[in-house]
């Protein structure tokens, strides 16, 4: 293999910093060219891929990157849906999976500090085995890592009651440019000593710092958990029931939905019977003490019965496994999906659900949506054939209308997936120019040379990357 | 009255912007020279005091301030305990009390948008009257305003279960330099579209922007609320019980404490009987469904009974009124108190409680502490005579050791009162230099000319204000 001289020297440098066995180059990098946005044709060519083994090695990488001007693209489990981990402009992909230490675990204090590379699944398991709960439940917990979840402020169904990942982060260790380790927050549960840099790094998608360690707050596990699936004959009956549930004072842990087309596609794999006239499903879960859950369950059943066509209570494990599979099942219909996680105020959900289908129809695309009804966070999706370039182009075009829709209803362009590369520039629709300026100035403060995950979480269209290495939207290499 | 020409022109300008009837100058400003830090001798001389009536008028004030280079000092209820609203370097005090509109209230959506000047009490009352709960309960809710609570991320006893004010803020309207209104977040419950500027403004103490409007998330009110006061014969028995309570999986809404001396002082006003051998009290509250609270109450009683000298359950209203009065009762002993709201990891509380008394003894000061045990957030206090300059100086000196203590135990210099002016520079003990740099760069981004609340939330000692107008620590004018 003959490398370009520059690439050869990058590889040599990285070998010195983290050990040659932890550096990939050339064809070995193939798996790191994309993430879960592969089906949307997003792919980049990393100069190298490296696996640092400690916060200090990450620090050295950032120092080296700042000196050499070589971009770093941090990567957790690679399950992002906005292309945050895709090396769109080249650079070195920094995989944090070796930062997998359990650094401190105090179940008695509901407190856990772990390396960024520990999987979300491991965090949840550790909590569970000790009678505790780590509430965030993003869709790919088996693979996704807590560092990536923190960097994207990952959500999930239970964010309705419990908030996103950031709500559970009390402290962070991170490496900032030009190569310094900082700690903000920690084991203390309250801290107003400085500007909230912890919250600023949460959701910053690797563009401000590389998160190396996370301290989490946990909760006692609820005594009882009861899932309830409610089927409705139409969207209107369902969204009125959502309003009634929330207004009643019941506080479900999760309140997800599937629209008519999504339900149709998921019918077959549902762990129970879906009534033939069901055109909308609400997937909820109640948790708390046994008595409380029993009471809320009866109350909820009574409240919803007059307008539902059926109410079912499958096992929680089966139900959430099924729910987790929605994205894949929808994508399988035509081979791919173009999906955006827009947010609307929850009371505007009915309009938004209908509008998504209309936007699809106008673009000659099959459309559907599902997601977190209680939070107004939709996965508004077009079913596409990734090999059909014209269709892909129509879908990417129609996506722009989804963003318009979210803003028109007073919402946000993204509720939990982040901006990544796919939504670069979309914030311009949502924020005032002065707020966009501040977003850009914050980036400049943390990363004046732009070496941290360039092209990601970019606020303005005009500031997008000019990379020739990215293939988008459809012509995947 | 003859004004300095500059002051006269400031007054004229303000009159044009907000109306002459909403501008105070000279002796009329007296009440706005200080806040609840008056007893620590903190006082400044405002050039004028103004009461804008709309976000647009606030915008014009910020524009004018940026043009003229006259500092603005935003003020809510004036109940701050760190001097955040004290015009230490002069400037115009901007009282936000006229921004008192209920802008949108959707009880069915658990959602409330109000002007910054609405009192915390009003927010809590509105919620309560509609079957909802606004959980934050800082100590001066009758007077404090939601804008000030947001700008300081105010806490309170119930922050143990529910978090500080920021946890309930989903959106903000704020005015930034050089005079632009921005909106971040809103009625949507999730949003990862931009860097988390909302969280950055929460707790920024008026140094980055003037908050004009706040959108809050509410919760269904719990069905039952049961307070439990547990008395112990010593600190050790009490802190072991805290550990046992938390480890048991009971999740109290609040878990406050009073140390021996505090309890002695508060004995007389307690709504019930304090056993003669009680040397430590835990003040907790359980909330939830009636059944759940009944279960948790029995469990908690059973758990704590072997080590407590008594367990009492007064009415919640009486109990929290008594608890709210702690600060004033302690201050009344000698006429004042020098108190710092340091935080330690909750499992280090016992050490910290003892150490506070020792620090006091060494400085020949009577010391005590109380606060939010579950959060490790103490109000570590020295009882002082504000007219005794030597004693005040010793107390201010001893305060420095409180900050050292917090850092040594892995905590923070402030959990809920903020940095204000009194803790300016203390962050230097807590954060890495690179993090301090970022704090300072963020300030520069938002406020390059330093017109917003100068001298407040300053990270480094060396960057403190050089104002001659402030009298500190003890020689109150």
PDB file of C-alpha atoms in Angstrom, chain B residues 313-440:
ATOM      1  CA  UNK B 313     -45.283  14.643  61.264  1.00  0.00           C
ATOM      2  CA  UNK B 314     -46.501  18.243  61.579  1.00  0.00           C
ATOM      3  CA  UNK B 315     -48.660  19.940  58.959  1.00  0.00           C
ATOM      4  CA  UNK B 316     -46.761  20.649  55.768  1.00  0.00           C
ATOM      5  CA  UNK B 317     -47.730  24.335  55.801  1.00  0.00           C
ATOM      6  CA  UNK B 318     -46.523  24.889  59.353  1.00  0.00           C
ATOM      7  CA  UNK B 319     -43.384  22.871  58.797  1.00  0.00           C
ATOM      8  CA  UNK B 320     -42.215  24.662  55.666  1.00  0.00           C
ATOM      9  CA  UNK B 321     -43.079  28.073  57.077  1.00  0.00           C
ATOM     10  CA  UNK B 322     -40.840  27.167  60.037  1.00  0.00           C
ATOM     11  CA  UNK B 323     -38.134  25.798  57.735  1.00  0.00           C
ATOM     12  CA  UNK B 324     -38.238  28.964  55.580  1.00  0.00           C
ATOM     13  CA  UNK B 325     -37.576  31.004  58.692  1.00  0.00           C
ATOM     14  CA  UNK B 326     -34.299  29.304  59.596  1.00  0.00           C
ATOM     15  CA  UNK B 327     -32.066  31.899  57.966  1.00  0.00           C
ATOM     16  CA  UNK B 328     -33.750  34.815  59.723  1.00  0.00           C
ATOM     17  CA  UNK B 329     -33.774  33.152  63.135  1.00  0.00           C
ATOM     18  CA  UNK B 330     -30.086  32.292  62.856  1.00  0.00           C
ATOM     19  CA  UNK B 331     -29.269  35.829  61.710  1.00  0.00           C
ATOM     20  CA  UNK B 332     -31.241  37.322  64.617  1.00  0.00           C
ATOM     21  CA  UNK B 333     -28.979  35.807  67.295  1.00  0.00           C
ATOM     22  CA  UNK B 334     -26.229  38.366  66.830  1.00  0.00           C
ATOM     23  CA  UNK B 335     -27.800  40.586  64.236  1.00  0.00           C
ATOM     24  CA  UNK B 336     -26.390  38.972  61.125  1.00  0.00           C
ATOM     25  CA  UNK B 337     -24.910  35.913  59.506  1.00  0.00           C
ATOM     26  CA  UNK B 338     -22.207  35.215  56.979  1.00  0.00           C
ATOM     27  CA  UNK B 339     -23.486  32.169  55.173  1.00  0.00           C
ATOM     28  CA  UNK B 340     -22.294  30.243  52.119  1.00  0.00           C
ATOM     29  CA  UNK B 341     -24.319  27.676  50.183  1.00  0.00           C
ATOM     30  CA  UNK B 342     -21.509  25.253  49.511  1.00  0.00           C
ATOM     31  CA  UNK B 343     -22.148  21.787  48.101  1.00  0.00           C
ATOM     32  CA  UNK B 344     -20.462  18.492  48.870  1.00  0.00           C
ATOM     33  CA  UNK B 345     -21.201  15.013  47.562  1.00  0.00           C
ATOM     34  CA  UNK B 346     -24.031  13.901  49.889  1.00  0.00           C
ATOM     35  CA  UNK B 347     -21.931  11.075  51.336  1.00  0.00           C
ATOM     36  CA  UNK B 348     -19.422  13.646  52.650  1.00  0.00           C
ATOM     37  CA  UNK B 349     -22.044  15.655  54.533  1.00  0.00           C
ATOM     38  CA  UNK B 350     -21.123  14.411  58.031  1.00  0.00           C
ATOM     39  CA  UNK B 351     -17.511  15.533  57.616  1.00  0.00           C
ATOM     40  CA  UNK B 352     -18.617  18.862  56.240  1.00  0.00           C
ATOM     41  CA  UNK B 353     -21.079  19.539  59.088  1.00  0.00           C
ATOM     42  CA  UNK B 354     -18.356  18.955  61.685  1.00  0.00           C
ATOM     43  CA  UNK B 355     -15.760  20.898  59.751  1.00  0.00           C
ATOM     44  CA  UNK B 356     -17.955  24.008  59.525  1.00  0.00           C
ATOM     45  CA  UNK B 357     -18.171  24.149  63.321  1.00  0.00           C
ATOM     46  CA  UNK B 358     -14.383  23.667  63.590  1.00  0.00           C
ATOM     47  CA  UNK B 359     -13.671  26.419  61.075  1.00  0.00           C
ATOM     48  CA  UNK B 360     -15.878  28.690  63.154  1.00  0.00           C
ATOM     49  CA  UNK B 361     -14.176  27.729  66.402  1.00  0.00           C
ATOM     50  CA  UNK B 362     -10.725  28.469  64.990  1.00  0.00           C
ATOM     51  CA  UNK B 363     -11.921  31.911  63.905  1.00  0.00           C
ATOM     52  CA  UNK B 364     -13.649  32.499  67.237  1.00  0.00           C
ATOM     53  CA  UNK B 365     -17.048  32.497  65.587  1.00  0.00           C
ATOM     54  CA  UNK B 366     -20.185  30.652  66.400  1.00  0.00           C
ATOM     55  CA  UNK B 367     -20.971  28.420  63.435  1.00  0.00           C
ATOM     56  CA  UNK B 368     -23.843  26.244  62.353  1.00  0.00           C
ATOM     57  CA  UNK B 369     -25.258  24.729  59.217  1.00  0.00           C
ATOM     58  CA  UNK B 370     -28.534  23.555  57.759  1.00  0.00           C
ATOM     59  CA  UNK B 371     -29.722  22.896  54.261  1.00  0.00           C
ATOM     60  CA  UNK B 372     -30.471  20.289  51.671  1.00  0.00           C
ATOM     61  CA  UNK B 373     -28.909  17.090  52.990  1.00  0.00           C
ATOM     62  CA  UNK B 374     -29.979  14.912  50.085  1.00  0.00           C
ATOM     63  CA  UNK B 375     -28.243  17.228  47.644  1.00  0.00           C
ATOM     64  CA  UNK B 376     -25.227  17.829  49.929  1.00  0.00           C
ATOM     65  CA  UNK B 377     -26.071  21.535  49.724  1.00  0.00           C
ATOM     66  CA  UNK B 378     -25.325  23.259  53.050  1.00  0.00           C
ATOM     67  CA  UNK B 379     -25.982  26.721  54.339  1.00  0.00           C
ATOM     68  CA  UNK B 380     -22.751  26.920  56.302  1.00  0.00           C
ATOM     69  CA  UNK B 381     -23.060  29.968  58.508  1.00  0.00           C
ATOM     70  CA  UNK B 382     -21.267  32.133  61.006  1.00  0.00           C
ATOM     71  CA  UNK B 383     -23.346  34.149  63.457  1.00  0.00           C
ATOM     72  CA  UNK B 384     -22.077  37.708  63.420  1.00  0.00           C
ATOM     73  CA  UNK B 385     -22.693  41.188  64.681  1.00  0.00           C
ATOM     74  CA  UNK B 386     -22.662  43.315  61.508  1.00  0.00           C
ATOM     75  CA  UNK B 387     -21.431  46.332  63.480  1.00  0.00           C
ATOM     76  CA  UNK B 388     -18.390  44.456  64.774  1.00  0.00           C
ATOM     77  CA  UNK B 389     -15.884  45.072  61.999  1.00  0.00           C
ATOM     78  CA  UNK B 390     -13.273  42.704  63.378  1.00  0.00           C
ATOM     79  CA  UNK B 391     -15.803  39.921  63.691  1.00  0.00           C
ATOM     80  CA  UNK B 392     -17.092  40.565  60.151  1.00  0.00           C
ATOM     81  CA  UNK B 393     -13.567  40.413  58.831  1.00  0.00           C
ATOM     82  CA  UNK B 394     -12.952  37.111  60.640  1.00  0.00           C
ATOM     83  CA  UNK B 395     -16.182  35.731  59.187  1.00  0.00           C
ATOM     84  CA  UNK B 396     -15.339  36.766  55.639  1.00  0.00           C
ATOM     85  CA  UNK B 397     -11.932  35.157  56.132  1.00  0.00           C
ATOM     86  CA  UNK B 398     -13.471  31.975  57.507  1.00  0.00           C
ATOM     87  CA  UNK B 399     -15.805  31.875  54.489  1.00  0.00           C
ATOM     88  CA  UNK B 400     -12.774  31.328  52.330  1.00  0.00           C
ATOM     89  CA  UNK B 401     -12.156  28.130  54.276  1.00  0.00           C
ATOM     90  CA  UNK B 402     -15.706  27.021  53.577  1.00  0.00           C
ATOM     91  CA  UNK B 403     -14.959  27.215  49.872  1.00  0.00           C
ATOM     92  CA  UNK B 404     -11.747  25.249  50.401  1.00  0.00           C
ATOM     93  CA  UNK B 405     -13.736  22.655  52.315  1.00  0.00           C
ATOM     94  CA  UNK B 406     -16.290  22.288  49.523  1.00  0.00           C
ATOM     95  CA  UNK B 407     -13.556  21.804  46.937  1.00  0.00           C
ATOM     96  CA  UNK B 408     -11.545  19.418  49.134  1.00  0.00           C
ATOM     97  CA  UNK B 409     -14.579  17.175  49.473  1.00  0.00           C
ATOM     98  CA  UNK B 410     -15.228  17.221  45.736  1.00  0.00           C
ATOM     99  CA  UNK B 411     -18.064  19.718  45.694  1.00  0.00           C
ATOM    100  CA  UNK B 412     -18.907  23.230  44.569  1.00  0.00           C
ATOM    101  CA  UNK B 413     -18.626  26.757  45.958  1.00  0.00           C
ATOM    102  CA  UNK B 414     -22.339  27.345  45.380  1.00  0.00           C
ATOM    103  CA  UNK B 415     -25.336  25.098  44.939  1.00  0.00           C
ATOM    104  CA  UNK B 416     -28.202  27.510  44.541  1.00  0.00           C
ATOM    105  CA  UNK B 417     -27.421  31.114  45.510  1.00  0.00           C
ATOM    106  CA  UNK B 418     -24.989  31.740  42.679  1.00  0.00           C
ATOM    107  CA  UNK B 419     -21.693  33.561  42.508  1.00  0.00           C
ATOM    108  CA  UNK B 420     -23.042  37.098  42.442  1.00  0.00           C
ATOM    109  CA  UNK B 421     -20.510  39.543  43.774  1.00  0.00           C
ATOM    110  CA  UNK B 422     -19.718  37.839  47.071  1.00  0.00           C
ATOM    111  CA  UNK B 423     -18.242  34.748  45.430  1.00  0.00           C
ATOM    112  CA  UNK B 424     -16.602  36.549  42.506  1.00  0.00           C
ATOM    113  CA  UNK B 425     -13.344  34.774  41.702  1.00  0.00           C
ATOM    114  CA  UNK B 426     -14.082  31.682  43.783  1.00  0.00           C
ATOM    115  CA  UNK B 427     -14.610  29.498  40.726  1.00  0.00           C
ATOM    116  CA  UNK B 428     -10.849  29.583  40.342  1.00  0.00           C
ATOM    117  CA  UNK B 429     -10.642  27.098  43.225  1.00  0.00           C
ATOM    118  CA  UNK B 430     -12.996  24.711  41.523  1.00  0.00           C
ATOM    119  CA  UNK B 431     -12.388  24.652  37.801  1.00  0.00           C
ATOM    120  CA  UNK B 432      -9.398  23.867  35.611  1.00  0.00           C
ATOM    121  CA  UNK B 433      -7.767  26.881  33.959  1.00  0.00           C
ATOM    122  CA  UNK B 434      -9.046  25.786  30.550  1.00  0.00           C
ATOM    123  CA  UNK B 435     -12.616  25.715  31.869  1.00  0.00           C
ATOM    124  CA  UNK B 436     -12.153  29.148  33.454  1.00  0.00           C
ATOM    125  CA  UNK B 437     -10.943  30.421  30.086  1.00  0.00           C
ATOM    126  CA  UNK B 438     -14.097  29.116  28.457  1.00  0.00           C
ATOM    127  CA  UNK B 439     -16.253  30.767  31.128  1.00  0.00           C
ATOM    128  CA  UNK B 440     -14.552  34.078  30.378  1.00  0.00           C
TER     129      UNK B 440
END
